[in-house]
């Protein structure tokens, strides 16, 4: 399918599908989907408008039982959140609250979801925008697809998974100590064309959050010349076309409510010198940022302090991107992180569905003062097909990590 047809379909379906509770018809699916795996997933009836701070202080649940996730991991850390299956963004996680063992709850995210998977092929065409009606492409999960976990409405898996060593300290100044860590994992799978995308968030027992997307299913079967592809199959007749998967996430941070959240960028200057110097840049206005070695960002709330008196923050690292930069018409690919002030109609990083809003994330950055920051994270992967990608294609993961910085005054293990 050509990009223009797919874009037309996307715009048409998005114009009428703004509400999270709406479902789109099968005719709006971006391109052909193997029928056995298609599911028109019902949209969750997640309630809106409950403040995170209320969720923290009051035991009353911010969403009804089927959409509530509340898990205490083996080390005592607790995660609480709500999920919904939105027509446009697919799996969406709301009102995310972390409680380190023995500490008070801290609300982290008001909402997070995928904001686009942009797939430009190396010959210049096609150029897909795979998100626009993700919710209706949710794959019904089998029990084996959700090991050790529970399936919610067939398409969302909630499970716990080991994550290796939480720490290991040798015993030269006392007994040896070590512990194995665990993640609460929430994921869904979506069929978009020949690809199956695994969309996952891991909530670790040390407070880290790891959003990632796994591309699996089948290659699209788009053949090209040797300069834009790689020979797969017998001999060197068919060159499967290389392409990028530029995945965007939208993260609406609310550290103990939206008030007081500030975004900072950290750099450590000095090269070929013995010293390194910390440099902090505070974003007063909406901004675009590029990844660099040692650069990271954080969302900090100076009104919320840990027991050491340090402001509570969440650090964002985005160091595993291929940093795809597209042509002039794809300016949204030209930064690795965007910081915008919250607007409800700014939902996707490209092909945004709301007519009263700009069409892409680069244009959301228009000089507004930041009062309620939303972060957009762009992680690219350049996929050069190989023989091993023959069906079923092995999963390739791409993502990033958010880490607590001074949420607790010491290791909360
Ligand atoms: Cu690929």
mmCIF file with all atom_site columns, N, CA and C in Angstrom, residues 1 5-18 22-33 38 40 87-88 129-137 191-193:
data_model
loop_
_atom_site.group_PDB
_atom_site.id
_atom_site.type_symbol
_atom_site.label_atom_id
_atom_site.label_alt_id
_atom_site.label_comp_id
_atom_site.label_asym_id
_atom_site.label_entity_id
_atom_site.label_seq_id
_atom_site.pdbx_PDB_ins_code
_atom_site.Cartn_x
_atom_site.Cartn_y
_atom_site.Cartn_z
_atom_site.occupancy
_atom_site.B_iso_or_equiv
_atom_site.pdbx_formal_charge
_atom_site.auth_seq_id
_atom_site.auth_comp_id
_atom_site.auth_asym_id
_atom_site.auth_atom_id
_atom_site.pdbx_PDB_model_num
ATOM 1   N N  . UNK A 1 1   ? 0.854   -1.202  0.000  1.00 0.00 ? 1   UNK A N  1
ATOM 2   C CA . UNK A 1 1   ? 0.000   0.000   0.000  1.00 0.00 ? 1   UNK A CA 1
ATOM 3   C C  . UNK A 1 1   ? 0.884   1.245   0.000  1.00 0.00 ? 1   UNK A C  1
ATOM 4   N N  . UNK A 1 5   ? -2.236  6.504   0.392  1.00 0.00 ? 5   UNK A N  1
ATOM 5   C CA . UNK A 1 5   ? -3.490  5.838   0.736  1.00 0.00 ? 5   UNK A CA 1
ATOM 6   C C  . UNK A 1 5   ? -3.580  5.627   2.236  1.00 0.00 ? 5   UNK A C  1
ATOM 7   N N  . UNK A 1 6   ? -2.436  5.204   2.774  1.00 0.00 ? 6   UNK A N  1
ATOM 8   C CA . UNK A 1 6   ? -2.466  4.945   4.202  1.00 0.00 ? 6   UNK A CA 1
ATOM 9   C C  . UNK A 1 6   ? -2.689  6.218   5.008  1.00 0.00 ? 6   UNK A C  1
ATOM 10  N N  . UNK A 1 7   ? -2.110  7.303   4.544  1.00 0.00 ? 7   UNK A N  1
ATOM 11  C CA . UNK A 1 7   ? -2.301  8.572   5.236  1.00 0.00 ? 7   UNK A CA 1
ATOM 12  C C  . UNK A 1 7   ? -3.743  9.032   5.140  1.00 0.00 ? 7   UNK A C  1
ATOM 13  N N  . UNK A 1 8   ? -4.332  8.844   3.956  1.00 0.00 ? 8   UNK A N  1
ATOM 14  C CA . UNK A 1 8   ? -5.729  9.240   3.773  1.00 0.00 ? 8   UNK A CA 1
ATOM 15  C C  . UNK A 1 8   ? -6.597  8.451   4.739  1.00 0.00 ? 8   UNK A C  1
ATOM 16  N N  . UNK A 1 9   ? -6.349  7.150   4.811  1.00 0.00 ? 9   UNK A N  1
ATOM 17  C CA . UNK A 1 9   ? -7.119  6.319   5.734  1.00 0.00 ? 9   UNK A CA 1
ATOM 18  C C  . UNK A 1 9   ? -6.931  6.802   7.162  1.00 0.00 ? 9   UNK A C  1
ATOM 19  N N  . UNK A 1 10  ? -5.670  7.102   7.502  1.00 0.00 ? 10  UNK A N  1
ATOM 20  C CA . UNK A 1 10  ? -5.405  7.532   8.871  1.00 0.00 ? 10  UNK A CA 1
ATOM 21  C C  . UNK A 1 10  ? -6.171  8.800   9.198  1.00 0.00 ? 10  UNK A C  1
ATOM 22  N N  . UNK A 1 11  ? -6.085  9.803   8.309  1.00 0.00 ? 11  UNK A N  1
ATOM 23  C CA . UNK A 1 11  ? -6.731  11.087  8.583  1.00 0.00 ? 11  UNK A CA 1
ATOM 24  C C  . UNK A 1 11  ? -8.236  10.900  8.677  1.00 0.00 ? 11  UNK A C  1
ATOM 25  N N  . UNK A 1 12  ? -8.785  10.099  7.769  1.00 0.00 ? 12  UNK A N  1
ATOM 26  C CA . UNK A 1 12  ? -10.232 9.906   7.773  1.00 0.00 ? 12  UNK A CA 1
ATOM 27  C C  . UNK A 1 12  ? -10.675 9.249   9.057  1.00 0.00 ? 12  UNK A C  1
ATOM 28  N N  . UNK A 1 13  ? -9.922  8.228   9.479  1.00 0.00 ? 13  UNK A N  1
ATOM 29  C CA . UNK A 1 13  ? -10.393 7.506   10.658 1.00 0.00 ? 13  UNK A CA 1
ATOM 30  C C  . UNK A 1 13  ? -10.156 8.303   11.923 1.00 0.00 ? 13  UNK A C  1
ATOM 31  N N  . UNK A 1 14  ? -9.119  9.132   11.906 1.00 0.00 ? 14  UNK A N  1
ATOM 32  C CA . UNK A 1 14  ? -8.822  9.857   13.128 1.00 0.00 ? 14  UNK A CA 1
ATOM 33  C C  . UNK A 1 14  ? -9.791  11.003  13.335 1.00 0.00 ? 14  UNK A C  1
ATOM 34  N N  . UNK A 1 15  ? -10.231 11.600  12.249 1.00 0.00 ? 15  UNK A N  1
ATOM 35  C CA . UNK A 1 15  ? -11.106 12.754  12.376 1.00 0.00 ? 15  UNK A CA 1
ATOM 36  C C  . UNK A 1 15  ? -12.348 12.409  13.174 1.00 0.00 ? 15  UNK A C  1
ATOM 37  N N  . UNK A 1 16  ? -12.783 11.164  13.080 1.00 0.00 ? 16  UNK A N  1
ATOM 38  C CA . UNK A 1 16  ? -14.012 10.809  13.777 1.00 0.00 ? 16  UNK A CA 1
ATOM 39  C C  . UNK A 1 16  ? -13.789 9.943   14.990 1.00 0.00 ? 16  UNK A C  1
ATOM 40  N N  . UNK A 1 17  ? -12.563 9.845   15.432 1.00 0.00 ? 17  UNK A N  1
ATOM 41  C CA . UNK A 1 17  ? -12.276 8.877   16.501 1.00 0.00 ? 17  UNK A CA 1
ATOM 42  C C  . UNK A 1 17  ? -11.468 9.501   17.617 1.00 0.00 ? 17  UNK A C  1
ATOM 43  N N  . UNK A 1 18  ? -11.960 10.599  18.151 1.00 0.00 ? 18  UNK A N  1
ATOM 44  C CA . UNK A 1 18  ? -11.182 11.301  19.168 1.00 0.00 ? 18  UNK A CA 1
ATOM 45  C C  . UNK A 1 18  ? -11.348 10.733  20.558 1.00 0.00 ? 18  UNK A C  1
ATOM 46  N N  . UNK A 1 22  ? -14.394 5.270   21.848 1.00 0.00 ? 22  UNK A N  1
ATOM 47  C CA . UNK A 1 22  ? -14.926 4.914   20.544 1.00 0.00 ? 22  UNK A CA 1
ATOM 48  C C  . UNK A 1 22  ? -14.142 3.771   19.937 1.00 0.00 ? 22  UNK A C  1
ATOM 49  N N  . UNK A 1 23  ? -14.818 2.953   19.173 1.00 0.00 ? 23  UNK A N  1
ATOM 50  C CA . UNK A 1 23  ? -14.109 1.934   18.417 1.00 0.00 ? 23  UNK A CA 1
ATOM 51  C C  . UNK A 1 23  ? -14.265 2.234   16.936 1.00 0.00 ? 23  UNK A C  1
ATOM 52  N N  . UNK A 1 24  ? -13.253 1.882   16.170 1.00 0.00 ? 24  UNK A N  1
ATOM 53  C CA . UNK A 1 24  ? -13.286 2.142   14.735 1.00 0.00 ? 24  UNK A CA 1
ATOM 54  C C  . UNK A 1 24  ? -13.713 0.876   14.012 1.00 0.00 ? 24  UNK A C  1
ATOM 55  N N  . UNK A 1 25  ? -14.202 1.019   12.807 1.00 0.00 ? 25  UNK A N  1
ATOM 56  C CA . UNK A 1 25  ? -14.663 -0.144  12.060 1.00 0.00 ? 25  UNK A CA 1
ATOM 57  C C  . UNK A 1 25  ? -13.488 -0.829  11.381 1.00 0.00 ? 25  UNK A C  1
ATOM 58  N N  . UNK A 1 26  ? -13.706 -2.058  10.953 1.00 0.00 ? 26  UNK A N  1
ATOM 59  C CA . UNK A 1 26  ? -12.634 -2.837  10.340 1.00 0.00 ? 26  UNK A CA 1
ATOM 60  C C  . UNK A 1 26  ? -12.120 -2.175  9.070  1.00 0.00 ? 26  UNK A C  1
ATOM 61  N N  . UNK A 1 27  ? -12.976 -1.406  8.400  1.00 0.00 ? 27  UNK A N  1
ATOM 62  C CA . UNK A 1 27  ? -12.573 -0.754  7.159  1.00 0.00 ? 27  UNK A CA 1
ATOM 63  C C  . UNK A 1 27  ? -11.481 0.284   7.397  1.00 0.00 ? 27  UNK A C  1
ATOM 64  N N  . UNK A 1 28  ? -11.291 0.676   8.644  1.00 0.00 ? 28  UNK A N  1
ATOM 65  C CA . UNK A 1 28  ? -10.321 1.724   8.931  1.00 0.00 ? 28  UNK A CA 1
ATOM 66  C C  . UNK A 1 28  ? -8.935  1.172   9.249  1.00 0.00 ? 28  UNK A C  1
ATOM 67  N N  . UNK A 1 29  ? -8.786  -0.126  9.210  1.00 0.00 ? 29  UNK A N  1
ATOM 68  C CA . UNK A 1 29  ? -7.479  -0.717  9.478  1.00 0.00 ? 29  UNK A CA 1
ATOM 69  C C  . UNK A 1 29  ? -6.503  -0.246  8.415  1.00 0.00 ? 29  UNK A C  1
ATOM 70  N N  . UNK A 1 30  ? -5.298  0.219   8.822  1.00 0.00 ? 30  UNK A N  1
ATOM 71  C CA . UNK A 1 30  ? -4.369  0.812   7.864  1.00 0.00 ? 30  UNK A CA 1
ATOM 72  C C  . UNK A 1 30  ? -4.021  -0.076  6.679  1.00 0.00 ? 30  UNK A C  1
ATOM 73  N N  . UNK A 1 31  ? -3.684  -1.329  6.903  1.00 0.00 ? 31  UNK A N  1
ATOM 74  C CA . UNK A 1 31  ? -3.487  -2.203  5.762  1.00 0.00 ? 31  UNK A CA 1
ATOM 75  C C  . UNK A 1 31  ? -3.834  -3.626  6.149  1.00 0.00 ? 31  UNK A C  1
ATOM 76  N N  . UNK A 1 32  ? -3.730  -4.507  5.172  1.00 0.00 ? 32  UNK A N  1
ATOM 77  C CA . UNK A 1 32  ? -4.279  -5.857  5.338  1.00 0.00 ? 32  UNK A CA 1
ATOM 78  C C  . UNK A 1 32  ? -3.735  -6.545  6.573  1.00 0.00 ? 32  UNK A C  1
ATOM 79  N N  . UNK A 1 33  ? -4.611  -7.221  7.269  1.00 0.00 ? 33  UNK A N  1
ATOM 80  C CA . UNK A 1 33  ? -4.239  -7.895  8.502  1.00 0.00 ? 33  UNK A CA 1
ATOM 81  C C  . UNK A 1 33  ? -4.698  -9.344  8.406  1.00 0.00 ? 33  UNK A C  1
ATOM 82  N N  . UNK A 1 38  ? -6.924  -10.702 14.201 1.00 0.00 ? 38  UNK A N  1
ATOM 83  C CA . UNK A 1 38  ? -7.502  -9.371  14.372 1.00 0.00 ? 38  UNK A CA 1
ATOM 84  C C  . UNK A 1 38  ? -8.515  -9.371  15.504 1.00 0.00 ? 38  UNK A C  1
ATOM 85  N N  . UNK A 1 40  ? -11.197 -6.517  17.340 1.00 0.00 ? 40  UNK A N  1
ATOM 86  C CA . UNK A 1 40  ? -11.710 -5.172  17.592 1.00 0.00 ? 40  UNK A CA 1
ATOM 87  C C  . UNK A 1 40  ? -11.864 -5.053  19.099 1.00 0.00 ? 40  UNK A C  1
ATOM 88  N N  . UNK A 1 87  ? -8.748  3.761   21.282 1.00 0.00 ? 87  UNK A N  1
ATOM 89  C CA . UNK A 1 87  ? -8.864  3.488   19.856 1.00 0.00 ? 87  UNK A CA 1
ATOM 90  C C  . UNK A 1 87  ? -7.623  3.963   19.106 1.00 0.00 ? 87  UNK A C  1
ATOM 91  N N  . UNK A 1 88  ? -7.152  5.152   19.431 1.00 0.00 ? 88  UNK A N  1
ATOM 92  C CA . UNK A 1 88  ? -6.048  5.732   18.659 1.00 0.00 ? 88  UNK A CA 1
ATOM 93  C C  . UNK A 1 88  ? -4.705  5.207   19.146 1.00 0.00 ? 88  UNK A C  1
ATOM 94  N N  . UNK A 1 129 ? 2.891   5.568   8.892  1.00 0.00 ? 129 UNK A N  1
ATOM 95  C CA . UNK A 1 129 ? 2.626   6.042   10.258 1.00 0.00 ? 129 UNK A CA 1
ATOM 96  C C  . UNK A 1 129 ? 1.720   4.974   10.863 1.00 0.00 ? 129 UNK A C  1
ATOM 97  N N  . UNK A 1 130 ? 2.302   4.083   11.633 1.00 0.00 ? 130 UNK A N  1
ATOM 98  C CA . UNK A 1 130 ? 1.583   2.868   12.023 1.00 0.00 ? 130 UNK A CA 1
ATOM 99  C C  . UNK A 1 130 ? 0.574   3.085   13.148 1.00 0.00 ? 130 UNK A C  1
ATOM 100 N N  . UNK A 1 131 ? 0.611   4.232   13.808 1.00 0.00 ? 131 UNK A N  1
ATOM 101 C CA . UNK A 1 131 ? -0.355  4.467   14.885 1.00 0.00 ? 131 UNK A CA 1
ATOM 102 C C  . UNK A 1 131 ? -1.372  5.496   14.431 1.00 0.00 ? 131 UNK A C  1
ATOM 103 N N  . UNK A 1 132 ? -2.623  5.176   14.700 1.00 0.00 ? 132 UNK A N  1
ATOM 104 C CA . UNK A 1 132 ? -3.742  6.021   14.322 1.00 0.00 ? 132 UNK A CA 1
ATOM 105 C C  . UNK A 1 132 ? -5.031  5.325   14.705 1.00 0.00 ? 132 UNK A C  1
ATOM 106 N N  . UNK A 1 133 ? -4.961  3.996   14.744 1.00 0.00 ? 133 UNK A N  1
ATOM 107 C CA . UNK A 1 133 ? -6.114  3.202   15.183 1.00 0.00 ? 133 UNK A CA 1
ATOM 108 C C  . UNK A 1 133 ? -5.599  1.920   15.822 1.00 0.00 ? 133 UNK A C  1
ATOM 109 N N  . UNK A 1 134 ? -4.603  2.088   16.697 1.00 0.00 ? 134 UNK A N  1
ATOM 110 C CA . UNK A 1 134 ? -3.930  0.910   17.251 1.00 0.00 ? 134 UNK A CA 1
ATOM 111 C C  . UNK A 1 134 ? -4.874  0.050   18.093 1.00 0.00 ? 134 UNK A C  1
ATOM 112 N N  . UNK A 1 135 ? -5.799  0.704   18.799 1.00 0.00 ? 135 UNK A N  1
ATOM 113 C CA . UNK A 1 135 ? -6.666  -0.035  19.718 1.00 0.00 ? 135 UNK A CA 1
ATOM 114 C C  . UNK A 1 135 ? -7.467  -1.140  19.051 1.00 0.00 ? 135 UNK A C  1
ATOM 115 N N  . UNK A 1 136 ? -7.828  -0.934  17.810 1.00 0.00 ? 136 UNK A N  1
ATOM 116 C CA . UNK A 1 136 ? -8.636  -1.952  17.138 1.00 0.00 ? 136 UNK A CA 1
ATOM 117 C C  . UNK A 1 136 ? -7.782  -3.078  16.570 1.00 0.00 ? 136 UNK A C  1
ATOM 118 N N  . UNK A 1 137 ? -6.460  -2.965  16.682 1.00 0.00 ? 137 UNK A N  1
ATOM 119 C CA . UNK A 1 137 ? -5.568  -4.014  16.182 1.00 0.00 ? 137 UNK A CA 1
ATOM 120 C C  . UNK A 1 137 ? -4.997  -4.865  17.294 1.00 0.00 ? 137 UNK A C  1
ATOM 121 N N  . UNK A 1 191 ? -1.403  -6.013  15.814 1.00 0.00 ? 191 UNK A N  1
ATOM 122 C CA . UNK A 1 191 ? -1.084  -6.443  14.455 1.00 0.00 ? 191 UNK A CA 1
ATOM 123 C C  . UNK A 1 191 ? -1.253  -5.264  13.515 1.00 0.00 ? 191 UNK A C  1
ATOM 124 N N  . UNK A 1 192 ? -0.140  -4.808  12.921 1.00 0.00 ? 192 UNK A N  1
ATOM 125 C CA . UNK A 1 192 ? -0.192  -3.686  11.979 1.00 0.00 ? 192 UNK A CA 1
ATOM 126 C C  . UNK A 1 192 ? 0.455   -4.171  10.686 1.00 0.00 ? 192 UNK A C  1
ATOM 127 N N  . UNK A 1 193 ? -0.346  -4.440  9.686  1.00 0.00 ? 193 UNK A N  1
ATOM 128 C CA . UNK A 1 193 ? 0.191   -5.026  8.467  1.00 0.00 ? 193 UNK A CA 1
ATOM 129 C C  . UNK A 1 193 ? 0.769   -6.393  8.787  1.00 0.00 ? 193 UNK A C  1
#
